[in-house]
Tab-separated table of C-alpha atoms in Angstrom:
chain	number	residue	atom	x	y	z
A	104	MET	CA	0.000	0.000	0.000
A	105	LEU	CA	2.860	2.428	0.768
A	106	GLN	CA	4.273	1.931	-2.717
A	107	GLN	CA	0.859	2.456	-4.355
A	108	VAL	CA	0.325	5.719	-2.463
A	109	LEU	CA	3.822	6.868	-3.392
A	110	GLU	CA	3.319	6.126	-7.098
A	111	GLY	CA	-0.146	7.675	-7.171
A	112	THR	CA	-2.096	4.529	-8.032
A	113	GLU	CA	-3.892	4.913	-4.685
A	114	ALA	CA	-5.301	8.419	-4.313
A	115	SER	CA	-4.450	10.138	-1.023
A	116	SER	CA	-4.755	13.850	-0.336
A	117	LEU	CA	-2.888	13.938	3.004
A	118	VAL	CA	-0.098	11.506	3.887
A	119	VAL	CA	1.428	11.708	7.366
A	120	VAL	CA	4.633	9.778	8.066
A	121	GLU	CA	5.099	9.180	11.785
A	122	ASP	CA	8.625	8.292	12.867
A	123	CYS	CA	10.493	8.067	16.148
A	124	VAL	CA	14.039	8.411	17.382
A	125	GLU	CA	14.764	4.734	16.583
A	126	HIS	CA	13.297	4.908	13.068
A	127	ASP	CA	14.049	8.009	10.994
A	128	GLY	CA	11.417	8.982	8.443
A	129	ARG	CA	13.548	11.258	6.266
A	130	PRO	CA	14.380	8.542	3.678
A	131	VAL	CA	10.644	7.933	3.112
A	132	LEU	CA	9.984	11.679	2.756
A	133	HIS	CA	12.914	11.887	0.333
A	134	CYS	CA	11.281	9.217	-1.834
A	135	PHE	CA	7.992	11.121	-1.848
A	136	CYS	CA	9.773	14.325	-2.840
A	137	SER	CA	11.588	12.544	-5.668
A	138	GLU	CA	8.491	10.749	-6.961
A	139	LEU	CA	6.210	13.803	-6.774
A	140	SER	CA	8.679	15.840	-8.812
A	141	LYS	CA	8.278	13.306	-11.613
A	142	ARG	CA	4.472	13.161	-11.783
A	143	CYS	CA	3.443	16.681	-10.669
A	144	ASP	CA	3.902	20.047	-12.324
A	145	SER	CA	5.332	21.638	-9.187
A	146	VAL	CA	6.472	20.511	-5.720
A	147	HIS	CA	6.695	22.891	-2.773
A	148	LEU	CA	9.161	21.708	-0.151
A	149	PHE	CA	8.782	23.183	3.356
A	150	HIS	CA	11.917	22.157	5.252
A	151	LEU	CA	11.874	23.098	8.933
A	152	GLU	CA	14.377	20.650	10.447
A	153	ASN	CA	16.804	19.892	7.640
A	154	PRO	CA	18.381	21.797	4.745
A	155	ALA	CA	16.723	21.389	1.356
A	156	GLU	CA	19.781	19.659	-0.113
A	157	GLY	CA	18.928	16.524	1.847
A	158	PHE	CA	15.749	16.019	-0.210
A	159	LEU	CA	16.869	17.018	-3.706
A	160	ALA	CA	18.966	13.981	-4.641
A	161	GLY	CA	17.238	11.997	-7.374
A	162	ALA	CA	14.517	14.633	-7.869
A	163	ASN	CA	13.717	16.977	-10.721
A	164	ILE	CA	15.147	20.146	-9.167
A	165	SER	CA	13.510	22.429	-11.737
A	166	LYS	CA	10.074	21.520	-10.380
A	167	ILE	CA	10.909	21.933	-6.675
A	168	HIS	CA	10.302	25.235	-4.901
A	169	SER	CA	12.041	25.443	-1.539
A	170	HIS	CA	10.539	27.290	1.445
A	171	ASP	CA	13.247	27.638	4.088
A	172	GLY	CA	12.226	27.349	7.712
A	173	PHE	CA	15.542	25.862	8.824
A	174	SER	CA	18.133	28.613	8.358
A	175	ASP	CA	16.576	31.403	10.424
A	176	PRO	CA	13.173	30.372	11.835
A	177	LEU	CA	13.108	33.105	14.538
A	178	ARG	CA	14.369	35.980	12.335
A	179	TRP	CA	17.601	36.469	14.278
A	180	GLU	CA	19.539	37.105	11.060
A	181	GLU	CA	16.927	39.090	9.217
A	182	GLN	CA	19.448	41.614	7.867
A	183	LYS	CA	21.496	38.852	6.252
A	184	ARG	CA	18.540	37.247	4.537
A	185	ASP	CA	18.511	36.655	0.825
A	186	SER	CA	15.529	38.568	-0.518
A	187	SER	CA	15.074	36.102	-3.366
A	188	ALA	CA	14.646	33.126	-1.034
A	189	ASP	CA	11.290	32.379	0.550
A	190	ARG	CA	11.826	32.103	4.307
A	191	ILE	CA	9.369	30.676	6.819
A	192	ASP	CA	8.907	32.697	9.978
A	193	LEU	CA	7.966	30.599	13.007
A	194	THR	CA	7.119	33.684	15.048
A	195	SER	CA	3.740	33.825	13.265
A	196	PRO	CA	1.181	31.046	12.684
A	197	PRO	CA	1.930	28.892	9.639
A	198	ASP	CA	0.408	29.791	6.293
A	199	PHE	CA	1.509	27.167	3.778
A	200	LEU	CA	-0.930	28.301	1.124
A	201	GLY	CA	0.252	31.887	1.430
A	202	HIS	CA	3.837	30.849	0.664
A	203	ILE	CA	2.678	28.843	-2.347
A	204	LYS	CA	0.816	31.842	-3.757
A	205	LYS	CA	3.968	33.971	-3.513
A	206	THR	CA	5.793	31.614	-5.882
A	207	PRO	CA	6.143	33.081	-9.411
A	208	SER	CA	5.286	29.745	-11.005
A	209	LYS	CA	1.523	29.185	-11.234
A	210	ALA	CA	1.654	25.545	-12.326
A	211	SER	CA	-1.287	23.538	-11.098
A	212	PRO	CA	-1.906	21.075	-9.581
A	213	VAL	CA	0.948	21.201	-7.099
A	214	ALA	CA	2.222	18.874	-4.383
A	215	VAL	CA	3.453	19.863	-0.931
A	216	VAL	CA	6.105	18.118	1.169
A	217	ILE	CA	6.678	19.197	4.804
A	218	ASP	CA	9.704	17.533	6.348
A	219	SER	CA	8.339	17.815	9.919
A	220	LEU	CA	5.328	19.299	11.678
A	221	THR	CA	7.025	19.022	15.071
A	222	PRO	CA	8.666	22.520	15.122
A	223	LEU	CA	5.248	24.050	14.444
A	224	LEU	CA	3.413	21.815	16.939
A	225	GLN	CA	5.911	22.716	19.664
A	226	LYS	CA	5.134	26.404	19.188
A	227	TYR	CA	1.423	26.465	18.289
A	228	PRO	CA	-1.638	24.440	19.345
A	229	GLY	CA	-2.582	21.453	17.277
A	230	TYR	CA	-5.781	23.019	15.941
A	231	VAL	CA	-3.744	25.854	14.348
A	232	ILE	CA	-1.651	23.346	12.384
A	233	CYS	CA	-4.729	21.325	11.410
A	234	ARG	CA	-6.400	24.498	10.171
A	235	ALA	CA	-3.361	25.360	8.000
A	236	LEU	CA	-3.345	21.835	6.543
A	237	GLN	CA	-7.076	21.963	5.920
A	238	ARG	CA	-6.672	25.220	4.033
A	239	LEU	CA	-4.091	23.525	1.818
A	240	LEU	CA	-6.449	20.669	1.031
A	241	ARG	CA	-9.236	23.126	0.130
A	242	ALA	CA	-7.041	25.467	-1.922
A	243	ARG	CA	-8.941	24.703	-5.129
A	244	LEU	CA	-12.015	26.404	-3.672
A	245	GLU	CA	-10.277	29.785	-3.665
A	246	SER	CA	-10.488	32.184	-6.585
A	247	ASP	CA	-6.853	32.068	-7.735
A	248	GLY	CA	-7.166	28.525	-9.079
A	249	THR	CA	-4.378	26.921	-7.017
A	250	GLU	CA	-5.008	23.212	-6.587
A	251	VAL	CA	-3.011	20.975	-4.235
A	252	SER	CA	-3.101	17.357	-5.338
A	253	GLN	CA	-1.236	15.828	-2.383
A	254	VAL	CA	0.300	16.881	0.925
A	255	VAL	CA	3.004	14.761	2.585
A	256	ALA	CA	4.125	15.670	6.091
A	257	GLY	CA	6.493	14.197	8.650
A	258	PHE	CA	5.598	13.829	12.318
A	259	HIS	CA	7.711	12.794	15.329
A	260	GLY	CA	5.266	10.663	17.272
A	261	ASP	CA	7.435	10.235	20.364
A	262	LEU	CA	7.527	14.014	20.995
A	263	HIS	CA	3.778	14.679	21.177
A	264	ASP	CA	0.811	13.540	23.221
A	265	ASN	CA	-1.893	11.174	22.036
A	266	SER	CA	-4.463	13.923	21.420
A	267	THR	CA	-2.215	15.666	18.875
A	268	ALA	CA	-1.525	12.391	17.072
A	269	ALA	CA	-5.245	11.532	17.100
A	270	ALA	CA	-6.162	14.888	15.498
A	271	LEU	CA	-3.650	14.402	12.676
A	272	ARG	CA	-4.656	10.775	12.225
A	273	HIS	CA	-8.268	11.872	11.844
A	274	MET	CA	-7.332	14.313	9.079
A	275	ALA	CA	-4.921	12.084	7.189
A	276	THR	CA	-6.149	9.823	4.422
A	277	THR	CA	-2.945	7.763	4.728
A	278	TRP	CA	-1.098	7.305	8.010
A	279	VAL	CA	2.320	5.642	7.816
A	280	GLN	CA	3.756	4.662	11.189
A	281	LEU	CA	7.384	3.589	10.998
A	282	GLN	CA	7.986	0.867	13.543
A	283	GLU	CA	10.905	-0.327	15.538
A	284	GLY	CA	12.119	-3.850	15.135
A	285	ALA	CA	14.692	-6.112	13.604
A	286	GLU	CA	14.441	-4.252	10.294
A	287	SER	CA	14.949	-0.691	11.547
A	288	PRO	CA	16.229	1.589	8.778
A	289	THR	CA	19.865	0.969	8.088
A	290	GLN	CA	21.895	2.410	5.262
A	291	GLY	CA	24.321	0.406	3.254
A	292	GLY	CA	25.183	-0.480	-0.278
A	293	ALA	CA	21.632	-1.657	-0.842
A	294	GLY	CA	19.953	1.501	0.508
A	295	PHE	CA	17.438	1.688	3.351
A	296	HIS	CA	14.863	-0.789	4.618
A	297	GLY	CA	12.434	-0.932	7.508
A	298	ASN	CA	9.000	-1.928	8.809
A	299	CYS	CA	5.872	0.207	8.865
A	300	GLU	CA	2.148	0.091	9.545
A	301	VAL	CA	-0.058	1.722	6.886
A	302	LEU	CA	-3.612	2.916	7.564
A	303	HIS	CA	-5.259	4.063	4.323
A	304	ARG	CA	-8.780	5.417	3.785
A	305	ARG	CA	-10.224	5.279	0.295
A	306	LYS	CA	-12.809	7.698	-1.075
A	307	SER	CA	-15.414	4.946	-0.855
A	308	GLY	CA	-14.934	4.882	2.915
A	309	LYS	CA	-13.119	1.548	3.044
A	310	VAL	CA	-10.239	1.484	5.528
A	311	ILE	CA	-7.201	-0.678	4.798
A	312	ARG	CA	-4.603	-1.523	7.429
A	313	GLN	CA	-1.426	-3.381	6.506
A	314	ASP	CA	1.893	-4.208	8.119
A	315	GLU	CA	4.535	-3.787	5.440
A	316	VAL	CA	8.258	-4.044	4.837
A	317	TYR	CA	9.734	-1.346	2.603
A	318	HIS	CA	13.048	-1.015	0.809
A	319	ILE	CA	14.639	2.152	-0.595
A	320	SER	CA	17.239	1.803	-3.311
A	321	PRO	CA	20.260	4.117	-3.663
A	322	GLN	CA	18.344	5.869	-6.488
A	323	TRP	CA	15.570	6.759	-3.980
A	324	SER	CA	12.940	4.449	-5.392
A	325	LEU	CA	10.762	2.758	-2.797
A	326	THR	CA	9.232	-0.713	-2.947
A	327	SER	CA	7.047	-2.290	-0.291
A	328	ARG	CA	5.388	-5.612	0.376
A	329	VAL	CA	2.980	-6.923	2.951
A	330	GLN	CA	4.755	-8.370	5.933
A	331	LYS	CA	3.992	-12.047	6.409
A	332	THR	CA	2.871	-12.944	9.892
A	333	PRO	CA	4.853	-15.948	11.164
A	334	VAL	CA	2.708	-18.949	11.952
A	335	ARG	CA	3.356	-20.042	15.508
A	336	PRO	CA	2.860	-23.740	16.223
A	337	ALA	CA	0.245	-24.508	18.805
A	338	VAL	CA	1.780	-25.408	22.136
A	339	GLN	CA	0.324	-28.649	23.409
A	340	GLY	CA	0.555	-28.280	27.120
A	341	GLU	CA	-0.995	-30.351	29.853
A	342	GLN	CA	-4.632	-29.415	30.236
A	343	GLU	CA	-5.692	-28.646	33.759
A	344	PRO	CA	-8.513	-30.878	35.020
A	345	GLN	CA	-11.808	-29.042	35.207
A	346	ALA	CA	-13.492	-28.843	38.569
A	347	ASP	CA	-16.692	-30.874	39.058
A	348	PRO	CA	-19.500	-28.439	40.057
A	349	THR	CA	-21.568	-31.298	41.540
A	350	ALA	CA	-18.885	-32.314	43.998
A	351	ASN	CA	-18.998	-31.509	47.727
A	352	LEU	CA	-22.724	-30.691	47.760
A	353	THR	CA	-25.114	-31.261	50.677
A	354	PHE	CA	-27.667	-32.849	48.333
A	355	ASN	CA	-27.491	-35.349	45.487
A	356	LEU	CA	-27.889	-34.180	41.881
A	357	ARG	CA	-27.244	-37.563	40.334
A	358	LEU	CA	-29.749	-40.391	39.693
A	359	THR	CA	-29.197	-44.084	40.035
A	360	ASP	CA	-30.192	-46.533	37.308
A	361	THR	CA	-33.341	-47.499	39.215
A	362	GLU	CA	-34.377	-43.862	39.604
A	363	LYS	CA	-33.777	-43.173	35.927
A	364	GLU	CA	-35.972	-46.161	34.952
A	365	ALA	CA	-38.753	-45.005	37.274
A	366	ARG	CA	-38.599	-41.524	35.843
A	367	SER	CA	-38.946	-42.863	32.313
A	368	ARG	CA	-42.182	-44.662	33.244
A	369	VAL	CA	-43.935	-41.576	34.546
A	370	VAL	CA	-46.787	-40.593	32.207
A	371	LEU	CA	-46.897	-36.876	31.726
A	372	PRO	CA	-50.292	-35.166	31.226
A	373	TYR	CA	-49.315	-33.454	28.008
A	374	MET	CA	-48.086	-36.550	26.267
A	375	HIS	CA	-50.015	-37.819	23.257
A	376	HIS	CA	-50.578	-41.337	24.488
A	377	GLN	CA	-52.343	-39.983	27.581
A	378	ARG	CA	-55.278	-39.000	25.390
A	379	LYS	CA	-56.059	-42.660	24.617
A	380	ARG	CA	-58.813	-44.139	26.761
A	381	ALA	CA	-57.792	-46.749	29.286
A	382	PRO	CA	-59.730	-50.060	29.120
A	383	ASP	CA	-61.170	-49.627	32.657
A	384	ARG	CA	-62.459	-46.085	32.027
A	385	PRO	CA	-65.721	-45.149	30.267
A	386	ALA	CA	-65.646	-43.304	26.986
A	387	ALA	CA	-65.663	-39.571	27.374
A	388	THR	CA	-68.783	-37.807	26.116
A	389	PRO	CA	-68.320	-34.870	23.803
A	390	GLY	CA	-68.703	-31.418	25.296
A	391	GLY	CA	-68.327	-30.224	28.861
A	392	GLN	CA	-69.930	-31.738	32.022
A	393	ILE	CA	-71.088	-30.093	35.242
A	394	PHE	CA	-71.014	-32.002	38.523
A	395	TYR	CA	-72.909	-30.542	41.492
A	396	GLN	CA	-72.838	-31.950	45.017
A	397	PRO	CA	-75.415	-30.250	47.324
A	398	ASP	CA	-74.459	-29.199	50.813
A	399	ASP	CA	-76.269	-30.280	53.979
A	400	VAL	CA	-77.992	-26.912	54.396
A	401	ASP	CA	-79.395	-26.851	50.874
A	402	ASP	CA	-83.244	-26.949	50.713
A	403	PHE	CA	-83.906	-27.864	47.138
A	404	ASP	CA	-87.523	-28.029	45.952
A	405	GLU	CA	-87.953	-29.812	42.636
A	406	GLU	CA	-91.448	-28.279	42.100
A	407	ASP	CA	-90.202	-24.701	42.635
A	408	PRO	CA	-86.464	-24.475	41.896
A	409	ASP	CA	-86.542	-20.683	42.359
A	410	ASP	CA	-88.117	-20.764	45.799
A	411	ASP	CA	-85.042	-19.288	47.430
A	412	LEU	CA	-85.165	-16.211	45.215
A	413	ASP	CA	-86.948	-13.072	46.436
A	414	PHE	CA	-89.203	-11.771	43.686
């Protein structure tokens, strides 16, 4: 899934890459920056923690517009600033879309890569950053015609609380959590590799979660595959004997063979064979019958049955 989102075969408007101190996410962001420069008209790179040179290798530099928030984020060297370079000022709330509109190139659609949201989240509340990201995603609704096709942002998960991560996870259509483990990212002749958990939401509403292993070549091309879960053999241990609930009772819940035979001979009133007439009983007449047995004090007169009534 990570490879499909990177190549654009799986549509995703906001991709958040969560890393930690044991698993650096910069190689993954570098791959996104390189791939977006190949399939988008323009890529705006907001680098707040690292210089832009660390993301330009293997990318089409002519399509990348750098917005520097690393050199002088607090405006301490304002007099030495290069007027031609677009600098990000952390002393004011972030306005990513405003920086994009200042760029002379009006190519559209554009892609945005933010190397890390952590410097902004450490200075401003989470809702301010979410509002700036939401404005990026809705840029096409404004009158100037700027359209942002995809936003990719880094996030240091071990430096923020759960509420901040939950807010970003709710906004993101793809959440990539780089995990620790035996395949933590290591660099060598074969490039980088590592493990990650991908949570992707499609436009249809379907949510896909996959544990994947990714590999980054020296040419900054990323490939990923679903991580196979090892099948653990079932451990056949000694089963503990189950306790008998009928043991140690003051009364008996069990029946002997004689008692079971006597119970089977009992004729229940609702059983079908009970309706059959016994040979020593007279046949039942149809309809109901009334049986009256007079008391000793009854004075019944057959000639005047209503004698006891007061008319």
